[in-house]
Short mmCIF file of N, CA, C and O in Angstrom, two decimals:
data_model
loop_
_atom_site.label_atom_id
_atom_site.label_comp_id
_atom_site.label_asym_id
_atom_site.label_seq_id
_atom_site.Cartn_x
_atom_site.Cartn_y
_atom_site.Cartn_z
N UNK A 1 130.14 11.09 51.36
CA UNK A 1 130.28 11.29 52.56
C UNK A 1 129.33 13.10 52.40
O UNK A 1 129.33 13.38 51.59
N UNK A 2 128.67 13.15 53.78
CA UNK A 2 128.16 14.44 53.44
C UNK A 2 129.04 15.90 53.85
O UNK A 2 129.80 15.80 54.42
N UNK A 3 128.53 16.90 52.83
CA UNK A 3 129.22 17.83 53.16
C UNK A 3 128.31 19.13 53.39
O UNK A 3 127.21 18.94 53.51
N UNK A 4 129.20 20.00 53.98
CA UNK A 4 128.32 21.59 54.26
C UNK A 4 128.61 21.97 55.74
O UNK A 4 129.57 21.45 56.20
N UNK A 5 127.76 22.50 56.35
CA UNK A 5 127.70 23.12 57.76
C UNK A 5 127.55 21.81 58.70
O UNK A 5 126.90 21.01 58.39
N UNK A 6 128.91 21.48 59.73
CA UNK A 6 128.94 20.62 60.50
C UNK A 6 127.35 20.10 61.46
O UNK A 6 127.35 19.12 61.67
N UNK A 7 126.65 21.36 61.75
CA UNK A 7 125.61 20.80 62.49
C UNK A 7 124.55 20.56 61.15
O UNK A 7 123.33 19.70 62.02
N UNK A 8 124.40 20.43 60.28
CA UNK A 8 123.53 19.56 58.98
C UNK A 8 124.14 18.42 58.69
O UNK A 8 123.62 17.52 58.07
N UNK A 9 125.34 18.18 58.87
CA UNK A 9 125.73 17.03 58.60
C UNK A 9 125.47 15.50 59.83
O UNK A 9 125.32 15.99 61.29
N UNK A 10 124.92 14.38 59.15
CA UNK A 10 124.94 13.43 60.36
C UNK A 10 125.48 12.04 60.12
O UNK A 10 126.75 12.23 59.26
N UNK A 11 125.50 11.19 61.20
CA UNK A 11 126.57 10.01 61.50
C UNK A 11 125.51 8.92 60.80
O UNK A 11 124.49 8.74 61.16
N UNK A 12 126.06 8.48 59.91
CA UNK A 12 125.86 7.11 59.08
C UNK A 12 125.58 6.24 59.95
O UNK A 12 124.61 5.47 59.77
N UNK A 13 126.77 5.81 60.86
CA UNK A 13 126.55 5.01 61.90
C UNK A 13 125.28 5.00 62.96
O UNK A 13 124.66 4.26 62.92
N UNK A 14 125.04 6.50 63.43
CA UNK A 14 124.01 6.69 64.30
C UNK A 14 122.70 6.59 63.83
O UNK A 14 121.58 5.74 64.11
N UNK A 15 122.46 6.97 62.61
CA UNK A 15 121.36 6.80 61.30
C UNK A 15 121.46 5.49 61.35
O UNK A 15 119.85 5.06 61.32
N UNK A 16 122.07 4.44 61.01
CA UNK A 16 121.81 3.03 60.83
C UNK A 16 121.60 2.19 62.05
O UNK A 16 121.04 1.60 61.71
N UNK A 17 121.81 2.60 63.09
CA UNK A 17 122.12 1.63 64.24
C UNK A 17 120.79 2.10 65.23
O UNK A 17 120.52 1.75 66.06
N UNK A 18 120.51 3.30 65.65
CA UNK A 18 119.59 4.17 66.20
C UNK A 18 118.18 3.30 65.82
O UNK A 18 117.58 3.37 64.76
N UNK A 19 117.48 2.95 67.31
CA UNK A 19 116.60 2.42 66.95
C UNK A 19 115.47 3.23 68.23
O UNK A 19 114.19 2.60 67.80
N UNK A 20 115.39 4.25 68.37
CA UNK A 20 114.26 5.07 68.96
C UNK A 20 114.13 4.13 70.65
O UNK A 20 112.90 4.19 70.90
N UNK A 21 115.31 3.46 71.00
CA UNK A 21 115.18 3.34 72.59
C UNK A 21 115.11 4.18 73.56
O UNK A 21 115.23 5.17 73.56
N UNK A 22 113.82 3.52 74.76
CA UNK A 22 113.67 4.34 75.93
C UNK A 22 114.04 3.31 76.85
O UNK A 22 113.64 2.17 76.90
N UNK A 23 114.30 3.97 77.83
CA UNK A 23 114.68 3.06 79.23
C UNK A 23 114.83 3.81 80.55
O UNK A 23 114.78 4.83 80.54
N UNK A 24 113.94 3.34 81.57
CA UNK A 24 114.07 3.86 82.62
C UNK A 24 115.01 3.01 83.62
O UNK A 24 115.40 1.47 83.52
N UNK A 25 115.79 3.52 84.33
CA UNK A 25 117.21 3.47 84.89
C UNK A 25 117.35 3.44 86.29
O UNK A 25 117.06 4.79 86.53
N UNK A 26 117.86 3.15 87.11
CA UNK A 26 117.88 3.31 88.45
C UNK A 26 119.56 2.72 88.68
O UNK A 26 120.30 1.96 88.29
N UNK A 27 120.73 3.67 88.89
CA UNK A 27 121.91 3.56 89.31
C UNK A 27 122.13 4.03 90.92
O UNK A 27 122.03 4.52 91.41
N UNK A 28 123.17 2.44 91.48
CA UNK A 28 123.40 2.31 92.80
C UNK A 28 125.06 2.65 92.60
O UNK A 28 125.53 1.89 92.26
N UNK A 29 125.42 3.66 93.51
CA UNK A 29 126.67 4.00 93.33
C UNK A 29 127.52 3.78 94.73
O UNK A 29 126.59 4.26 95.93
N UNK A 30 128.06 3.04 95.26
CA UNK A 30 128.72 2.62 96.56
C UNK A 30 130.22 2.05 96.58
O UNK A 30 130.92 1.83 95.79
N UNK A 31 130.72 2.50 97.79
CA UNK A 31 131.96 1.68 98.05
C UNK A 31 131.95 0.47 98.46
O UNK A 31 131.06 0.11 98.89
N UNK A 32 133.27 -0.19 98.06
CA UNK A 32 133.28 -1.44 98.00
C UNK A 32 134.91 -1.76 99.02
O UNK A 32 135.61 -0.37 99.08
N UNK A 33 135.03 -3.29 98.80
CA UNK A 33 136.40 -3.25 99.55
C UNK A 33 137.47 -2.93 98.78
O UNK A 33 137.51 -3.66 97.46
N UNK A 34 138.50 -2.47 99.15
CA UNK A 34 139.68 -1.86 97.83
C UNK A 34 140.33 -3.00 97.21
O UNK A 34 140.65 -3.38 95.92
N UNK A 35 140.77 -4.07 98.21
CA UNK A 35 141.29 -5.25 97.47
C UNK A 35 140.69 -5.80 96.40
O UNK A 35 141.05 -6.68 95.64
N UNK A 36 139.59 -5.89 97.03
CA UNK A 36 138.47 -7.06 95.86
C UNK A 36 138.15 -6.12 94.44
O UNK A 36 138.15 -7.00 93.70
N UNK A 37 137.88 -4.83 94.74
CA UNK A 37 138.25 -4.06 93.74
C UNK A 37 139.48 -4.75 92.46
O UNK A 37 139.12 -4.41 91.42
N UNK A 38 140.44 -4.47 93.42
CA UNK A 38 141.72 -4.33 92.43
C UNK A 38 141.86 -5.53 91.83
O UNK A 38 142.70 -6.15 91.02
N UNK A 39 141.52 -7.03 92.94
CA UNK A 39 141.68 -8.05 92.34
C UNK A 39 140.71 -8.48 91.11
O UNK A 39 141.12 -9.59 90.33
N UNK A 40 139.87 -7.69 90.76
CA UNK A 40 138.90 -7.78 89.17
C UNK A 40 139.28 -7.28 88.14
O UNK A 40 138.81 -7.22 87.28
N UNK A 41 140.47 -6.04 88.18
CA UNK A 41 140.70 -5.35 86.82
C UNK A 41 141.73 -5.86 86.30
O UNK A 41 143.05 -6.19 87.10
N UNK A 42 141.93 -6.09 85.12
CA UNK A 42 142.91 -6.15 84.34
C UNK A 42 144.06 -5.52 83.95
O UNK A 42 143.51 -4.17 84.11
N UNK A 43 145.04 -5.95 84.12
CA UNK A 43 146.23 -5.07 83.28
C UNK A 43 145.70 -3.95 82.24
O UNK A 43 145.56 -4.69 81.43
N UNK A 44 146.51 -3.00 82.13
CA UNK A 44 147.19 -2.10 82.56
C UNK A 44 146.26 -1.11 83.69
O UNK A 44 146.40 -0.25 84.22
N UNK A 45 144.74 -1.49 83.72
CA UNK A 45 143.86 -0.95 84.74
C UNK A 45 144.46 -0.86 86.29
O UNK A 45 144.80 -1.80 87.03
N UNK A 46 143.97 -0.03 87.01
CA UNK A 46 144.23 0.11 88.46
C UNK A 46 143.27 1.19 89.17
O UNK A 46 142.48 1.98 88.58
N UNK A 47 143.23 0.53 90.32
CA UNK A 47 142.21 1.37 91.26
C UNK A 47 142.33 2.74 91.47
O UNK A 47 143.07 3.54 91.16
N UNK A 48 141.41 3.35 91.46
CA UNK A 48 140.76 4.86 91.52
C UNK A 48 141.02 5.10 93.05
O UNK A 48 141.24 4.07 94.03
N UNK A 49 141.52 6.18 93.60
CA UNK A 49 141.56 6.32 94.97
C UNK A 49 140.45 6.19 95.68
O UNK A 49 140.82 5.58 96.88
N UNK A 50 139.27 6.29 95.27
CA UNK A 50 138.20 5.68 95.99
C UNK A 50 137.50 4.60 95.71
O UNK A 50 137.06 4.60 94.25
N UNK A 51 137.27 3.71 96.29
CA UNK A 51 136.63 2.00 95.87
C UNK A 51 135.69 1.88 95.47
O UNK A 51 134.56 1.80 96.63
N UNK A 52 135.30 2.50 94.33
CA UNK A 52 133.48 2.72 94.03
C UNK A 52 133.36 1.54 93.28
O UNK A 52 133.84 1.16 92.02
N UNK A 53 131.88 1.20 93.05
CA UNK A 53 131.54 0.35 92.06
C UNK A 53 130.02 0.86 92.11
O UNK A 53 129.44 1.36 92.85
N UNK A 54 129.67 0.17 90.82
CA UNK A 54 128.21 0.85 90.34
C UNK A 54 127.53 -0.11 89.88
O UNK A 54 127.67 -1.01 89.21
N UNK A 55 126.02 -0.42 90.20
CA UNK A 55 125.02 -1.36 89.67
C UNK A 55 123.98 -0.81 89.06
O UNK A 55 123.82 0.24 89.87
N UNK A 56 123.83 -0.76 87.83
CA UNK A 56 122.68 -0.18 87.10
C UNK A 56 121.36 -1.34 86.67
O UNK A 56 121.93 -2.57 86.37
N UNK A 57 120.62 -1.26 86.99
CA UNK A 57 119.08 -1.62 86.72
C UNK A 57 118.24 -1.20 85.78
O UNK A 57 118.09 0.10 85.94
N UNK A 58 117.74 -1.46 84.74
CA UNK A 58 117.27 -1.09 83.91
C UNK A 58 115.61 -1.41 82.99
O UNK A 58 116.46 -2.71 83.04
N UNK A 59 114.82 -0.79 82.43
CA UNK A 59 114.08 -1.52 81.75
C UNK A 59 114.48 -0.76 80.05
O UNK A 59 114.16 0.11 80.51
N UNK A 60 114.02 -1.95 79.42
CA UNK A 60 114.19 -0.94 77.84
C UNK A 60 113.33 -1.29 77.08
O UNK A 60 113.02 -2.44 77.02
N UNK A 61 112.70 -0.23 76.32
CA UNK A 61 111.50 -0.39 75.82
C UNK A 61 112.17 0.24 74.21
O UNK A 61 112.92 1.30 73.64
N UNK A 62 111.73 -0.82 73.09
CA UNK A 62 112.44 -0.79 71.81
C UNK A 62 110.96 -0.90 71.06
O UNK A 62 110.28 -1.66 70.73
N UNK A 63 110.72 0.03 69.82
CA UNK A 63 109.38 0.06 69.30
C UNK A 63 109.48 -1.49 68.40
O UNK A 63 111.02 -1.85 67.69
N UNK A 64 108.65 -2.32 68.39
CA UNK A 64 108.68 -3.39 67.73
C UNK A 64 108.83 -4.97 68.44
O UNK A 64 108.91 -5.69 68.11
N UNK A 65 109.68 -4.49 69.87
CA UNK A 65 110.34 -5.34 70.65
C UNK A 65 109.63 -5.53 71.66
O UNK A 65 108.99 -4.51 72.63
N UNK A 66 109.55 -6.59 72.70
CA UNK A 66 109.19 -6.71 73.70
C UNK A 66 109.99 -5.95 74.99
O UNK A 66 111.11 -6.17 74.47
N UNK A 67 109.65 -5.60 75.64
CA UNK A 67 110.56 -4.78 76.75
C UNK A 67 111.25 -5.75 77.55
O UNK A 67 110.97 -6.67 77.77
N UNK A 68 112.43 -5.34 77.60
CA UNK A 68 113.18 -6.50 78.33
C UNK A 68 114.31 -5.64 79.33
O UNK A 68 114.10 -4.48 79.80
N UNK A 69 114.57 -6.26 80.38
CA UNK A 69 115.15 -6.06 81.39
C UNK A 69 117.09 -6.10 81.18
O UNK A 69 117.46 -6.79 80.14
N UNK A 70 117.75 -5.01 81.80
CA UNK A 70 119.41 -4.97 81.59
C UNK A 70 119.81 -4.45 82.62
O UNK A 70 118.78 -3.52 83.66
N UNK A 71 121.15 -4.55 82.88
CA UNK A 71 121.89 -4.20 83.88
C UNK A 71 123.26 -3.93 83.77
O UNK A 71 123.75 -4.31 82.51
N UNK A 72 123.96 -3.70 84.54
CA UNK A 72 125.27 -3.78 84.51
C UNK A 72 126.25 -3.54 85.94
O UNK A 72 125.60 -3.08 86.75
N UNK A 73 127.17 -4.35 86.07
CA UNK A 73 128.13 -4.31 87.42
C UNK A 73 129.26 -3.79 87.00
O UNK A 73 130.09 -4.32 86.18
N UNK A 74 129.93 -2.68 87.45
CA UNK A 74 130.96 -1.69 87.21
C UNK A 74 132.01 -1.56 88.12
O UNK A 74 131.31 -1.07 89.58
N UNK A 75 132.95 -1.28 88.60
CA UNK A 75 133.83 -0.78 89.20
C UNK A 75 134.83 0.04 88.59
O UNK A 75 135.30 0.38 87.50
N UNK A 76 135.08 1.42 89.53
CA UNK A 76 136.18 2.56 89.24
C UNK A 76 137.52 2.25 89.30
O UNK A 76 138.29 1.31 89.86
N UNK A 77 137.97 2.79 88.07
CA UNK A 77 138.99 2.45 87.81
C UNK A 77 139.87 3.84 87.16
O UNK A 77 139.17 4.61 86.50
N UNK A 78 141.42 3.66 86.85
CA UNK A 78 142.18 4.35 86.21
C UNK A 78 142.96 3.83 85.24
O UNK A 78 143.50 2.66 85.53
N UNK A 79 143.44 4.67 84.32
CA UNK A 79 144.27 4.21 83.25
C UNK A 79 145.13 5.17 82.59
O UNK A 79 144.42 6.48 82.31
N UNK A 80 146.61 5.67 82.93
CA UNK A 80 147.08 6.70 82.55
C UNK A 80 146.56 8.09 83.49
O UNK A 80 146.75 8.99 82.75
N UNK A 81 146.13 7.87 84.83
CA UNK A 81 145.76 9.00 85.26
C UNK A 81 143.98 9.41 85.04
O UNK A 81 143.67 10.21 85.44
N UNK A 82 143.41 8.71 83.83
CA UNK A 82 142.29 9.14 83.85
C UNK A 82 141.18 8.22 84.54
O UNK A 82 141.45 6.64 84.50
N UNK A 83 140.14 8.71 85.19
CA UNK A 83 139.15 7.98 85.78
C UNK A 83 138.04 7.28 84.83
O UNK A 83 137.62 8.14 84.23
N UNK A 84 137.87 6.05 85.22
CA UNK A 84 136.67 5.63 84.57
C UNK A 84 135.85 4.17 85.02
O UNK A 84 136.75 4.33 86.18
N UNK A 85 135.26 3.56 84.37
CA UNK A 85 134.50 2.54 84.84
C UNK A 85 135.14 1.38 84.03
O UNK A 85 134.72 1.13 82.83
N UNK A 86 135.01 0.25 84.76
CA UNK A 86 135.36 -1.33 84.13
C UNK A 86 134.26 -2.12 84.23
O UNK A 86 133.74 -2.43 85.39
N UNK A 87 133.63 -2.56 83.12
CA UNK A 87 132.50 -2.98 83.36
C UNK A 87 132.63 -4.66 83.64
O UNK A 87 133.01 -5.42 82.52
N UNK A 88 132.12 -5.46 84.49
CA UNK A 88 132.26 -6.94 84.80
C UNK A 88 131.40 -7.82 83.97
O UNK A 88 131.74 -8.40 83.39
N UNK A 89 130.20 -7.11 83.82
CA UNK A 89 128.65 -7.81 83.48
C UNK A 89 127.66 -7.26 83.48
O UNK A 89 127.53 -5.89 84.06
N UNK A 90 127.26 -7.47 82.53
CA UNK A 90 126.02 -6.77 81.75
C UNK A 90 124.74 -7.79 81.65
O UNK A 90 124.31 -8.36 80.72
N UNK A 91 124.08 -8.11 82.66
CA UNK A 91 122.92 -9.15 83.02
C UNK A 91 121.49 -8.31 81.91
O UNK A 91 121.74 -7.62 81.98
N UNK A 92 121.31 -9.47 80.94
CA UNK A 92 120.06 -8.99 80.28
C UNK A 92 118.81 -10.29 80.27
O UNK A 92 119.21 -11.17 80.58
N UNK A 93 117.87 -9.33 80.31
CA UNK A 93 116.68 -10.80 80.29
C UNK A 93 116.09 -11.43 79.19
O UNK A 93 115.62 -12.29 79.23
N UNK A 94 116.77 -10.81 78.03
CA UNK A 94 116.39 -11.77 76.84
C UNK A 94 117.70 -12.32 75.89
O UNK A 94 118.48 -11.26 75.92
N UNK A 95 117.50 -12.94 75.33
CA UNK A 95 118.81 -13.28 74.30
C UNK A 95 119.20 -12.76 73.39
O UNK A 95 120.35 -12.25 72.83
N UNK A 96 118.00 -11.81 72.66
CA UNK A 96 118.25 -11.05 71.60
C UNK A 96 119.20 -10.07 72.07
O UNK A 96 119.72 -9.27 71.16
N UNK A 97 118.83 -9.22 73.35
CA UNK A 97 119.53 -8.45 73.59
C UNK A 97 121.22 -8.72 74.11
O UNK A 97 121.85 -8.13 74.09
N UNK A 98 121.07 -9.49 74.50
CA UNK A 98 122.56 -10.27 74.82
C UNK A 98 123.42 -10.41 73.74
O UNK A 98 124.64 -10.15 73.32
N UNK A 99 122.73 -11.17 72.39
CA UNK A 99 123.44 -11.05 71.14
C UNK A 99 123.50 -9.60 70.53
O UNK A 99 125.06 -9.75 69.86
N UNK A 100 122.95 -8.67 70.73
CA UNK A 100 123.11 -7.70 69.89
C UNK A 100 124.30 -7.04 70.53
O UNK A 100 124.89 -6.05 69.80
N UNK A 101 124.25 -6.71 71.79
CA UNK A 101 125.51 -6.11 72.72
C UNK A 101 126.92 -6.81 72.62
O UNK A 101 127.83 -6.33 72.82
N UNK A 102 126.37 -8.07 72.83
CA UNK A 102 127.92 -8.75 72.96
C UNK A 102 128.42 -9.03 71.51
O UNK A 102 129.46 -8.85 71.49
N UNK A 103 127.66 -9.76 70.40
CA UNK A 103 128.43 -9.99 69.56
C UNK A 103 128.88 -8.50 68.31
O UNK A 103 129.68 -8.47 67.82
N UNK A 104 127.89 -7.84 68.75
CA UNK A 104 127.78 -6.46 67.68
C UNK A 104 129.14 -5.11 68.74
O UNK A 104 130.14 -5.00 67.88
N UNK A 105 129.58 -5.37 69.51
CA UNK A 105 129.93 -4.43 70.49
C UNK A 105 131.13 -4.75 71.65
O UNK A 105 131.94 -4.27 72.08
N UNK A 106 131.26 -6.11 71.71
CA UNK A 106 131.95 -6.85 72.52
C UNK A 106 131.62 -6.63 74.26
O UNK A 106 132.67 -6.71 74.63
N UNK A 107 130.68 -6.30 74.20
CA UNK A 107 130.15 -5.77 75.59
C UNK A 107 129.83 -7.56 76.49
O UNK A 107 129.41 -8.31 75.79
N UNK A 108 130.35 -7.39 77.84
CA UNK A 108 130.12 -8.62 78.62
C UNK A 108 128.49 -8.75 78.65
O UNK A 108 128.43 -8.73 80.31
N UNK A 109 127.91 -8.87 77.99
CA UNK A 109 126.30 -9.47 78.29
C UNK A 109 126.41 -11.02 78.59
O UNK A 109 126.95 -11.55 78.13
N UNK A 110 125.14 -10.77 79.51
CA UNK A 110 125.11 -12.65 80.18
C UNK A 110 123.53 -12.76 80.02
O UNK A 110 122.86 -11.69 80.50
N UNK A 111 122.80 -13.99 79.78
CA UNK A 111 121.62 -14.03 79.67
C UNK A 111 121.14 -14.34 81.13
O UNK A 111 121.83 -15.03 81.98
N UNK A 112 120.23 -13.61 81.59
CA UNK A 112 119.68 -13.71 83.16
C UNK A 112 118.08 -14.11 83.03
O UNK A 112 117.60 -13.66 82.32
N UNK A 113 117.28 -14.66 84.05
CA UNK A 113 116.15 -14.72 83.97
C UNK A 113 115.68 -14.30 85.44
O UNK A 113 116.01 -14.77 86.54
#
């Protein structure tokens, strides 16, 4: 464990998993049908007061790997009064990017072409 001033301490997890990625992202936030939004939320999540959905589209550049496409589709929800987003799916253009996020972090990634 590193000791010393907190600003000089690093995160071993960040140091070991950081890959110097760069992405270009477009985010579309829009209102959707409240009943449709509620139907996709697992318990104990509840719809937020405003029925918002979010679509994210990105190209990701990681040194040493081909550029790949990534995205996500999420809906706004609440849990114990805290507003957040529940991610339904994360389409990825390469199998390597699917495996990295799905197997390592449990993300709902799917391969698309």
